[in-house]
PDB file of C-alpha atoms in Angstrom:
ATOM      1  CA  ALA X 136       6.506  -2.028  16.480  1.00  0.00           C
ATOM      2  CA  ARG X 137       8.970  -5.211  17.685  1.00  0.00           C
ATOM      3  CA  MET X 138      10.806  -5.126  14.357  1.00  0.00           C
ATOM      4  CA  LYS X 139      11.483  -1.550  14.442  1.00  0.00           C
ATOM      5  CA  LYS X 140      12.657  -1.473  17.957  1.00  0.00           C
ATOM      6  CA  THR X 141      15.323  -4.780  17.321  1.00  0.00           C
ATOM      7  CA  LEU X 142      16.384  -2.572  14.261  1.00  0.00           C
ATOM      8  CA  ALA X 143      17.453   0.278  16.349  1.00  0.00           C
ATOM      9  CA  THR X 144      20.406  -1.403  17.981  1.00  0.00           C
ATOM     10  CA  ALA X 145      23.324  -2.974  16.485  1.00  0.00           C
ATOM     11  CA  GLY X 146      22.817  -5.987  18.429  1.00  0.00           C
ATOM     12  CA  GLY X 147      19.533  -6.435  17.229  1.00  0.00           C
ATOM     13  CA  ARG X 148      20.279  -5.985  13.474  1.00  0.00           C
ATOM     14  CA  GLU X 149      22.748  -8.755  13.736  1.00  0.00           C
ATOM     15  CA  LYS X 150      20.287 -11.056  15.548  1.00  0.00           C
ATOM     16  CA  LEU X 151      17.810 -10.815  12.634  1.00  0.00           C
ATOM     17  CA  ALA X 152      20.601 -11.063  10.119  1.00  0.00           C
ATOM     18  CA  LYS X 153      21.167 -14.727  11.170  1.00  0.00           C
ATOM     19  CA  LYS X 154      17.426 -15.796  11.608  1.00  0.00           C
ATOM     20  CA  TYR X 155      16.763 -17.133   8.122  1.00  0.00           C
ATOM     21  CA  PRO X 156      19.877 -18.360   6.613  1.00  0.00           C
ATOM     22  CA  GLY X 157      19.212 -20.631   3.647  1.00  0.00           C
ATOM     23  CA  ARG X 158      15.651 -19.158   3.412  1.00  0.00           C
ATOM     24  CA  GLN X 159      15.007 -17.599  -0.201  1.00  0.00           C
ATOM     25  CA  VAL X 160      12.006 -15.445  -1.498  1.00  0.00           C
ATOM     26  CA  ALA X 161      11.459 -14.588  -5.370  1.00  0.00           C
ATOM     27  CA  THR X 162      10.057 -10.856  -6.021  1.00  0.00           C
ATOM     28  CA  LEU X 163       8.104 -10.957  -9.447  1.00  0.00           C
ATOM     29  CA  PHE X 164       7.086  -7.258 -10.415  1.00  0.00           C
ATOM     30  CA  TYR X 165       4.808  -6.892 -13.645  1.00  0.00           C
ATOM     31  CA  GLN X 166       4.366  -3.420 -13.018  1.00  0.00           C
ATOM     32  CA  PRO X 167       7.378  -0.543 -12.118  1.00  0.00           C
ATOM     33  CA  SER X 168       7.940  -0.334  -7.988  1.00  0.00           C
ATOM     34  CA  THR X 169      10.199   1.543  -5.869  1.00  0.00           C
ATOM     35  CA  ARG X 170       8.784   1.154  -2.328  1.00  0.00           C
ATOM     36  CA  THR X 171       7.282  -1.962  -2.413  1.00  0.00           C
ATOM     37  CA  ARG X 172       9.681  -3.817  -4.390  1.00  0.00           C
ATOM     38  CA  LEU X 173      12.736  -2.595  -2.379  1.00  0.00           C
ATOM     39  CA  SER X 174      11.080  -2.730   1.269  1.00  0.00           C
ATOM     40  CA  PHE X 175      10.230  -6.170   0.714  1.00  0.00           C
ATOM     41  CA  GLU X 176      13.717  -7.005  -0.849  1.00  0.00           C
ATOM     42  CA  THR X 177      15.257  -5.164   1.905  1.00  0.00           C
ATOM     43  CA  ALA X 178      13.014  -6.926   4.555  1.00  0.00           C
ATOM     44  CA  ALA X 179      14.041 -10.092   3.387  1.00  0.00           C
ATOM     45  CA  LEU X 180      17.807  -9.424   3.457  1.00  0.00           C
ATOM     46  CA  LYS X 181      17.649  -8.063   6.881  1.00  0.00           C
ATOM     47  CA  LEU X 182      16.459 -11.153   7.942  1.00  0.00           C
ATOM     48  CA  GLY X 183      19.037 -13.333   6.472  1.00  0.00           C
ATOM     49  CA  MET X 184      17.425 -14.268   3.475  1.00  0.00           C
ATOM     50  CA  GLY X 185      18.344 -14.424  -0.082  1.00  0.00           C
ATOM     51  CA  VAL X 186      16.585 -12.676  -2.936  1.00  0.00           C
ATOM     52  CA  VAL X 187      16.105 -13.483  -6.549  1.00  0.00           C
ATOM     53  CA  GLY X 188      13.723 -11.825  -8.947  1.00  0.00           C
ATOM     54  CA  THR X 189      12.811  -9.460 -11.776  1.00  0.00           C
ATOM     55  CA  GLU X 190      11.799  -5.477 -11.333  1.00  0.00           C
ATOM     56  CA  ALA X 191      10.074  -5.552 -14.917  1.00  0.00           C
ATOM     57  CA  ALA X 192       8.668  -8.843 -15.480  1.00  0.00           C
ATOM     58  CA  MET X 193       6.421  -7.476 -18.481  1.00  0.00           C
ATOM     59  CA  ALA X 194       9.699  -6.662 -20.406  1.00  0.00           C
ATOM     60  CA  PHE X 195      12.595  -9.050 -18.918  1.00  0.00           C
ATOM     61  CA  SER X 196      10.876 -12.324 -18.182  1.00  0.00           C
ATOM     62  CA  SER X 197       8.926 -14.972 -20.364  1.00  0.00           C
ATOM     63  CA  ALA X 198       5.816 -12.754 -19.805  1.00  0.00           C
ATOM     64  CA  ALA X 199       7.387 -10.866 -22.797  1.00  0.00           C
ATOM     65  CA  LYS X 200       6.842 -14.036 -24.619  1.00  0.00           C
ATOM     66  CA  GLY X 201       3.347 -14.619 -23.751  1.00  0.00           C
ATOM     67  CA  GLU X 202       4.070 -17.012 -20.547  1.00  0.00           C
ATOM     68  CA  THR X 203       0.887 -16.786 -18.095  1.00  0.00           C
ATOM     69  CA  ILE X 204       1.531 -16.029 -14.559  1.00  0.00           C
ATOM     70  CA  GLU X 205       0.324 -19.508 -13.620  1.00  0.00           C
ATOM     71  CA  ASP X 206       3.016 -21.120 -15.474  1.00  0.00           C
ATOM     72  CA  THR X 207       5.891 -18.621 -14.282  1.00  0.00           C
ATOM     73  CA  VAL X 208       4.691 -19.483 -10.875  1.00  0.00           C
ATOM     74  CA  ARG X 209       4.917 -23.150 -11.618  1.00  0.00           C
ATOM     75  CA  VAL X 210       8.163 -23.070 -12.940  1.00  0.00           C
ATOM     76  CA  LEU X 211       9.208 -21.001  -9.684  1.00  0.00           C
ATOM     77  CA  ASN X 212       7.989 -23.608  -7.521  1.00  0.00           C
ATOM     78  CA  GLN X 213      10.813 -25.825  -8.711  1.00  0.00           C
ATOM     79  CA  TYR X 214      13.494 -23.826  -7.410  1.00  0.00           C
ATOM     80  CA  GLN X 215      12.758 -24.551  -3.615  1.00  0.00           C
ATOM     81  CA  LEU X 216      11.814 -21.037  -2.617  1.00  0.00           C
ATOM     82  CA  ASP X 217       9.983 -20.594   0.537  1.00  0.00           C
ATOM     83  CA  ALA X 218       7.901 -17.215  -0.844  1.00  0.00           C
ATOM     84  CA  ILE X 219       6.892 -15.502  -3.859  1.00  0.00           C
ATOM     85  CA  VAL X 220       6.203 -11.852  -3.700  1.00  0.00           C
ATOM     86  CA  ILE X 221       4.061 -10.787  -6.908  1.00  0.00           C
ATOM     87  CA  ARG X 222       2.851  -7.496  -8.177  1.00  0.00           C
ATOM     88  CA  TYR X 223       0.467  -7.840 -11.309  1.00  0.00           C
ATOM     89  CA  HIS X 224      -0.923  -5.374 -13.722  1.00  0.00           C
ATOM     90  CA  GLU X 225      -4.389  -7.020 -13.548  1.00  0.00           C
ATOM     91  CA  VAL X 226      -7.013  -7.549 -10.938  1.00  0.00           C
ATOM     92  CA  GLY X 227      -6.651 -11.206  -9.353  1.00  0.00           C
ATOM     93  CA  GLY X 228      -3.153 -12.049 -10.420  1.00  0.00           C
ATOM     94  CA  ALA X 229      -2.089 -12.782  -6.970  1.00  0.00           C
ATOM     95  CA  LYS X 230      -5.188 -14.962  -6.630  1.00  0.00           C
ATOM     96  CA  ARG X 231      -4.194 -16.889  -9.947  1.00  0.00           C
ATOM     97  CA  ALA X 232      -0.963 -17.422  -8.564  1.00  0.00           C
ATOM     98  CA  ALA X 233      -1.611 -18.671  -5.475  1.00  0.00           C
ATOM     99  CA  ALA X 234      -4.043 -21.503  -7.074  1.00  0.00           C
ATOM    100  CA  VAL X 235      -0.880 -22.965  -8.831  1.00  0.00           C
ATOM    101  CA  SER X 236       1.783 -22.373  -5.946  1.00  0.00           C
ATOM    102  CA  SER X 237       3.091 -24.612  -3.578  1.00  0.00           C
ATOM    103  CA  VAL X 238       4.670 -21.904  -1.624  1.00  0.00           C
ATOM    104  CA  PRO X 239       3.129 -18.772   0.139  1.00  0.00           C
ATOM    105  CA  ILE X 240       2.222 -16.029  -2.602  1.00  0.00           C
ATOM    106  CA  ILE X 241       2.403 -12.281  -1.255  1.00  0.00           C
ATOM    107  CA  ASN X 242       0.101  -9.912  -3.193  1.00  0.00           C
ATOM    108  CA  ALA X 243       2.250  -6.758  -3.551  1.00  0.00           C
ATOM    109  CA  GLY X 244      -0.650  -5.119  -5.393  1.00  0.00           C
ATOM    110  CA  ASP X 245      -2.903  -6.385  -8.323  1.00  0.00           C
ATOM    111  CA  GLY X 246      -3.545  -3.722 -10.917  1.00  0.00           C
ATOM    112  CA  PRO X 247      -6.351  -1.284  -9.421  1.00  0.00           C
ATOM    113  CA  GLY X 248      -7.546  -3.909  -7.463  1.00  0.00           C
ATOM    114  CA  GLU X 249      -5.921  -4.454  -3.937  1.00  0.00           C
ATOM    115  CA  HIS X 250      -2.633  -3.712  -2.201  1.00  0.00           C
ATOM    116  CA  PRO X 251      -3.061  -5.880   1.418  1.00  0.00           C
ATOM    117  CA  THR X 252       0.781  -4.958   2.735  1.00  0.00           C
ATOM    118  CA  GLN X 253       0.353  -1.441   2.112  1.00  0.00           C
ATOM    119  CA  SER X 254      -3.004  -1.323   4.113  1.00  0.00           C
ATOM    120  CA  LEU X 255      -1.001  -3.003   6.941  1.00  0.00           C
ATOM    121  CA  LEU X 256       1.487  -0.296   6.919  1.00  0.00           C
ATOM    122  CA  ASP X 257      -0.831   2.405   6.528  1.00  0.00           C
ATOM    123  CA  ALA X 258      -3.234   1.101   9.472  1.00  0.00           C
ATOM    124  CA  TYR X 259       0.231   0.835  11.467  1.00  0.00           C
ATOM    125  CA  THR X 260       1.018   4.547  10.662  1.00  0.00           C
ATOM    126  CA  ILE X 261      -2.247   5.615  11.667  1.00  0.00           C
ATOM    127  CA  LYS X 262      -2.116   3.666  15.232  1.00  0.00           C
ATOM    128  CA  ALA X 263       1.447   4.935  15.663  1.00  0.00           C
ATOM    129  CA  SER X 264       0.113   8.469  15.484  1.00  0.00           C
ATOM    130  CA  HIS X 265      -3.394   8.223  16.987  1.00  0.00           C
ATOM    131  CA  GLY X 266      -3.231   5.292  18.998  1.00  0.00           C
ATOM    132  CA  ARG X 267      -6.404   3.486  17.685  1.00  0.00           C
ATOM    133  CA  LEU X 268      -8.011   2.663  14.690  1.00  0.00           C
ATOM    134  CA  SER X 269     -11.470   3.218  15.437  1.00  0.00           C
ATOM    135  CA  GLY X 270     -13.465   6.369  15.926  1.00  0.00           C
ATOM    136  CA  LEU X 271     -11.550   8.417  13.390  1.00  0.00           C
ATOM    137  CA  LYS X 272     -12.738  10.715  10.595  1.00  0.00           C
ATOM    138  CA  VAL X 273     -10.336   9.641   7.592  1.00  0.00           C
ATOM    139  CA  VAL X 274     -10.496  11.886   4.445  1.00  0.00           C
ATOM    140  CA  MET X 275      -9.362  10.188   1.298  1.00  0.00           C
ATOM    141  CA  GLY X 276      -8.727  12.139  -1.778  1.00  0.00           C
ATOM    142  CA  GLY X 277      -7.576  12.065  -5.457  1.00  0.00           C
ATOM    143  CA  ASP X 278      -7.977   9.363  -8.033  1.00  0.00           C
ATOM    144  CA  LEU X 279     -10.210   7.038  -5.839  1.00  0.00           C
ATOM    145  CA  LYS X 280     -11.260   5.144  -8.759  1.00  0.00           C
ATOM    146  CA  PHE X 281      -7.955   3.692  -9.465  1.00  0.00           C
ATOM    147  CA  SER X 282      -6.321   3.479  -5.972  1.00  0.00           C
ATOM    148  CA  ARG X 283      -5.762  -0.024  -4.757  1.00  0.00           C
ATOM    149  CA  THR X 284      -4.258   1.403  -1.683  1.00  0.00           C
ATOM    150  CA  VAL X 285      -7.461   3.195  -0.959  1.00  0.00           C
ATOM    151  CA  ARG X 286      -9.476   0.145  -1.457  1.00  0.00           C
ATOM    152  CA  SER X 287      -7.380  -1.850   0.894  1.00  0.00           C
ATOM    153  CA  LEU X 288      -7.161   0.711   3.316  1.00  0.00           C
ATOM    154  CA  CYS X 289     -11.169   1.321   3.245  1.00  0.00           C
ATOM    155  CA  TYR X 290     -11.341  -2.530   3.785  1.00  0.00           C
ATOM    156  CA  VAL X 291      -9.236  -2.407   6.647  1.00  0.00           C
ATOM    157  CA  LEU X 292     -11.205   0.550   8.425  1.00  0.00           C
ATOM    158  CA  SER X 293     -14.711  -0.817   7.906  1.00  0.00           C
ATOM    159  CA  LYS X 294     -13.086  -3.628  10.582  1.00  0.00           C
ATOM    160  CA  TYR X 295     -12.999  -0.977  13.471  1.00  0.00           C
ATOM    161  CA  LYS X 296     -16.132   0.775  14.988  1.00  0.00           C
ATOM    162  CA  ASP X 297     -17.234   4.341  14.514  1.00  0.00           C
ATOM    163  CA  ASN X 298     -14.893   5.430  11.528  1.00  0.00           C
ATOM    164  CA  HIS X 299     -16.265   7.903   9.166  1.00  0.00           C
ATOM    165  CA  ILE X 300     -14.541   8.364   5.955  1.00  0.00           C
ATOM    166  CA  VAL X 301     -14.952  11.120   3.299  1.00  0.00           C
ATOM    167  CA  PHE X 302     -14.155  10.458  -0.193  1.00  0.00           C
ATOM    168  CA  VAL X 303     -13.049  13.982  -2.085  1.00  0.00           C
ATOM    169  CA  SER X 304     -12.926  13.673  -5.799  1.00  0.00           C
ATOM    170  CA  ILE X 305     -14.588  14.578  -8.767  1.00  0.00           C
ATOM    171  CA  PRO X 306     -17.303  12.213 -10.401  1.00  0.00           C
ATOM    172  CA  ASP X 307     -15.224  10.413 -13.013  1.00  0.00           C
ATOM    173  CA  PHE X 308     -12.543   9.820 -10.403  1.00  0.00           C
ATOM    174  CA  GLN X 309     -14.900   9.073  -7.112  1.00  0.00           C
ATOM    175  CA  ILE X 310     -14.670   5.929  -5.066  1.00  0.00           C
ATOM    176  CA  PRO X 311     -16.149   2.682  -6.990  1.00  0.00           C
ATOM    177  CA  LYS X 312     -19.464   1.167  -5.802  1.00  0.00           C
ATOM    178  CA  ASP X 313     -18.056  -2.152  -4.658  1.00  0.00           C
ATOM    179  CA  VAL X 314     -16.020  -0.160  -2.019  1.00  0.00           C
ATOM    180  CA  THR X 315     -18.750   1.681  -0.824  1.00  0.00           C
ATOM    181  CA  ASP X 316     -21.162  -1.351  -0.862  1.00  0.00           C
ATOM    182  CA  ASN X 317     -18.636  -3.069   1.404  1.00  0.00           C
ATOM    183  CA  LEU X 318     -18.627   0.041   3.920  1.00  0.00           C
ATOM    184  CA  LYS X 319     -22.661  -0.521   3.957  1.00  0.00           C
ATOM    185  CA  ARG X 320     -22.473  -3.661   4.771  1.00  0.00           C
ATOM    186  CA  THR X 321     -20.229  -3.078   7.580  1.00  0.00           C
ATOM    187  CA  ASP X 322     -22.112  -0.316   8.864  1.00  0.00           C
ATOM    188  CA  THR X 323     -19.236   2.300   8.219  1.00  0.00           C
ATOM    189  CA  SER X 324     -20.198   5.771   7.800  1.00  0.00           C
ATOM    190  CA  PHE X 325     -18.710   7.543   4.677  1.00  0.00           C
ATOM    191  CA  GLU X 326     -19.784  10.558   2.379  1.00  0.00           C
ATOM    192  CA  LEU X 327     -18.761  11.852  -1.099  1.00  0.00           C
ATOM    193  CA  THR X 328     -17.883  15.223  -1.887  1.00  0.00           C
ATOM    194  CA  THR X 329     -15.789  17.626  -3.996  1.00  0.00           C
ATOM    195  CA  ASP X 330     -15.338  20.042  -0.985  1.00  0.00           C
ATOM    196  CA  MET X 331     -12.004  19.805   0.255  1.00  0.00           C
ATOM    197  CA  SER X 332     -12.393  22.717   2.810  1.00  0.00           C
ATOM    198  CA  LYS X 333     -15.360  20.833   4.389  1.00  0.00           C
ATOM    199  CA  ALA X 334     -13.876  17.835   4.268  1.00  0.00           C
ATOM    200  CA  PHE X 335     -10.797  18.561   6.149  1.00  0.00           C
ATOM    201  CA  ALA X 336     -12.497  19.927   8.986  1.00  0.00           C
ATOM    202  CA  ASP X 337     -11.924  17.726  11.889  1.00  0.00           C
ATOM    203  CA  ALA X 338     -10.228  15.296  10.009  1.00  0.00           C
ATOM    204  CA  ASP X 339      -8.027  12.781  11.960  1.00  0.00           C
ATOM    205  CA  VAL X 340      -6.197  11.495   8.815  1.00  0.00           C
ATOM    206  CA  VAL X 341      -6.020  12.750   5.275  1.00  0.00           C
ATOM    207  CA  TYR X 342      -4.997  10.222   2.877  1.00  0.00           C
ATOM    208  CA  TRP X 343      -4.194  11.869  -0.459  1.00  0.00           C
ATOM    209  CA  THR X 344      -3.223   9.520  -3.889  1.00  0.00           C
ATOM    210  CA  ARG X 345      -2.249  10.523  -7.318  1.00  0.00           C
ATOM    211  CA  LEU X 346      -3.907  10.370 -10.803  1.00  0.00           C
ATOM    212  CA  GLN X 347      -3.135   6.575 -11.864  1.00  0.00           C
ATOM    213  CA  LYS X 348      -2.418   7.423 -15.229  1.00  0.00           C
ATOM    214  CA  GLU X 349      -1.176   4.251 -16.058  1.00  0.00           C
ATOM    215  CA  TYR X 350      -5.219   2.992 -16.171  1.00  0.00           C
ATOM    216  CA  LEU X 351      -6.457   5.714 -18.203  1.00  0.00           C
ATOM    217  CA  LYS X 352      -6.950   5.024 -21.866  1.00  0.00           C
ATOM    218  CA  ASP X 353      -7.586   8.513 -22.790  1.00  0.00           C
ATOM    219  CA  ALA X 354      -6.309  11.829 -22.096  1.00  0.00           C
ATOM    220  CA  LYS X 355      -8.749  12.612 -18.979  1.00  0.00           C
ATOM    221  CA  GLN X 356      -6.808  14.309 -16.426  1.00  0.00           C
ATOM    222  CA  LEU X 357      -8.122  15.716 -12.696  1.00  0.00           C
ATOM    223  CA  PRO X 358      -8.516  19.657 -12.923  1.00  0.00           C
ATOM    224  CA  LYS X 359      -5.443  21.606 -12.531  1.00  0.00           C
ATOM    225  CA  GLY X 360      -5.581  23.313  -9.542  1.00  0.00           C
ATOM    226  CA  GLY X 361      -7.916  21.406  -7.771  1.00  0.00           C
ATOM    227  CA  LEU X 362      -7.402  18.219  -5.423  1.00  0.00           C
ATOM    228  CA  VAL X 363      -4.098  19.491  -4.395  1.00  0.00           C
ATOM    229  CA  ILE X 364      -2.946  19.665  -0.922  1.00  0.00           C
ATOM    230  CA  ASP X 365      -0.585  23.075  -0.266  1.00  0.00           C
ATOM    231  CA  LYS X 366       0.344  25.205   2.190  1.00  0.00           C
ATOM    232  CA  GLN X 367      -3.183  26.977   2.213  1.00  0.00           C
ATOM    233  CA  SER X 368      -5.154  23.477   2.670  1.00  0.00           C
ATOM    234  CA  LEU X 369      -2.897  22.892   5.718  1.00  0.00           C
ATOM    235  CA  LYS X 370      -5.093  26.116   7.448  1.00  0.00           C
ATOM    236  CA  LEU X 371      -7.910  23.828   7.009  1.00  0.00           C
ATOM    237  CA  MET X 372      -6.901  20.936   9.225  1.00  0.00           C
ATOM    238  CA  PRO X 373      -6.568  20.517  12.776  1.00  0.00           C
ATOM    239  CA  LYS X 374      -3.321  20.285  14.400  1.00  0.00           C
ATOM    240  CA  HIS X 375      -3.539  16.661  15.089  1.00  0.00           C
ATOM    241  CA  THR X 376      -4.517  15.654  11.692  1.00  0.00           C
ATOM    242  CA  ILE X 377      -1.954  13.320   9.869  1.00  0.00           C
ATOM    243  CA  ILE X 378      -1.528  13.620   6.055  1.00  0.00           C
ATOM    244  CA  MET X 379      -0.670  10.363   4.450  1.00  0.00           C
ATOM    245  CA  HIS X 380       0.221   9.253   0.523  1.00  0.00           C
ATOM    246  CA  PRO X 381       1.371   5.677  -0.703  1.00  0.00           C
ATOM    247  CA  LEU X 382       3.697   7.761  -3.263  1.00  0.00           C
ATOM    248  CA  PRO X 383       4.846   8.023  -5.450  1.00  0.00           C
ATOM    249  CA  ARG X 384       3.822  11.762  -5.344  1.00  0.00           C
ATOM    250  CA  VAL X 385       3.374  13.791  -8.724  1.00  0.00           C
ATOM    251  CA  ASP X 386       1.789  17.242  -7.998  1.00  0.00           C
ATOM    252  CA  GLU X 387      -0.966  16.385  -5.943  1.00  0.00           C
ATOM    253  CA  ILE X 388       0.725  17.388  -2.538  1.00  0.00           C
ATOM    254  CA  THR X 389       3.166  20.383  -3.073  1.00  0.00           C
ATOM    255  CA  THR X 390       6.873  20.261  -1.588  1.00  0.00           C
ATOM    256  CA  ASP X 391       6.092  22.712   0.914  1.00  0.00           C
ATOM    257  CA  VAL X 392       3.849  20.872   2.871  1.00  0.00           C
ATOM    258  CA  ASP X 393       6.726  17.977   3.340  1.00  0.00           C
ATOM    259  CA  SER X 394       8.019  20.131   6.438  1.00  0.00           C
ATOM    260  CA  ASP X 395       5.054  20.566   8.267  1.00  0.00           C
ATOM    261  CA  HIS X 396       4.267  18.427  11.224  1.00  0.00           C
ATOM    262  CA  ARG X 397       1.506  16.736   9.863  1.00  0.00           C
ATOM    263  CA  ALA X 398       3.234  15.413   6.693  1.00  0.00           C
ATOM    264  CA  LYS X 399       3.608  11.537   7.505  1.00  0.00           C
ATOM    265  CA  TYR X 400       4.015  10.057   3.986  1.00  0.00           C
ATOM    266  CA  PHE X 401       7.784   9.405   4.162  1.00  0.00           C
ATOM    267  CA  GLU X 402       7.466   7.868   7.763  1.00  0.00           C
ATOM    268  CA  GLN X 403       4.951   6.131   6.249  1.00  0.00           C
ATOM    269  CA  ALA X 404       6.735   4.524   3.613  1.00  0.00           C
ATOM    270  CA  GLY X 405       9.571   3.652   5.764  1.00  0.00           C
ATOM    271  CA  ASN X 406       6.966   1.583   8.268  1.00  0.00           C
ATOM    272  CA  GLY X 407       6.727  -0.806   5.057  1.00  0.00           C
ATOM    273  CA  LEU X 408       9.951  -2.220   5.904  1.00  0.00           C
ATOM    274  CA  TYR X 409       8.741  -3.290   9.653  1.00  0.00           C
ATOM    275  CA  ILE X 410       5.441  -4.628   8.221  1.00  0.00           C
ATOM    276  CA  ARG X 411       6.900  -6.664   5.601  1.00  0.00           C
ATOM    277  CA  MET X 412       9.950  -7.946   7.778  1.00  0.00           C
ATOM    278  CA  ALA X 413       7.118  -9.009  10.377  1.00  0.00           C
ATOM    279  CA  LEU X 414       5.110 -10.586   7.347  1.00  0.00           C
ATOM    280  CA  PHE X 415       7.982 -12.696   6.151  1.00  0.00           C
ATOM    281  CA  ASP X 416       8.737 -13.591  10.127  1.00  0.00           C
ATOM    282  CA  ARG X 417       5.191 -14.813  10.160  1.00  0.00           C
ATOM    283  CA  ILE X 418       5.740 -16.731   6.996  1.00  0.00           C
ATOM    284  CA  MET X 419       8.835 -18.328   7.848  1.00  0.00           C
ATOM    285  CA  ASN X 420       7.483 -19.603  11.219  1.00  0.00           C
ATOM    286  CA  GLY X 421       4.241 -21.318   9.280  1.00  0.00           C
ATOM    287  CA  ARG X 422       1.879 -18.786  10.859  1.00  0.00           C
ATOM    288  CA  THR X 423       0.027 -17.780   7.634  1.00  0.00           C
TER     289      THR X 423
END
């Protein structure tokens, strides 16, 4: 909230732009990204930092020649960087990088595993709309099996009391057992269903995801016409519901939903800038 407020004025923007001159971060992305990469890079630039990196490391870095992420990070450590932002195509990539790095590693998504900074901006979006992160009914739907954003948000919500999470999907794409095991350990209430209309009743948050085709090894698809939020779906939701999506959207939320006051996914994406600026601010001040 502080970063957002400061950026709202010309004087604030000028002050932030002079905050960390001479500091530099690298963005190393092994998977395609628009919002995450650009928001991290914009966040660094707005704080007066320099940015170097690659947006397609699998094709345009030495990874294409077989170099491991460990060796890539060891080399980057020689360049006197202040932090490295990594998106990796397999679970555990950021952890592997951190094990050999002398500078902070920021996990910008590791395959179908985790997406910690997305969960922070998601939590911020929910708090900004509802004023709390506890006592919420949160409906999560779509491809839950491969969604790292759902996994990370569930972890955050499990830290707060009296939340109830409803997972809406078909069996082949339902939430993985390790996620529900964590919810059980933290006494977080949850249920699994295929019934969207039942799930949407009394929902405070509806968090929808696309089919993660990049992780599918066959032609299996979500059913046509199912698990899609459209104008008719809006009639099933309370007026106070907020609709979220980590983006990119394909066809799981129709464009005629965008104008509804409950649609928060573009605002949600914008919040990524403020969250990532705040994260860089903490790192540069040694408060990790």
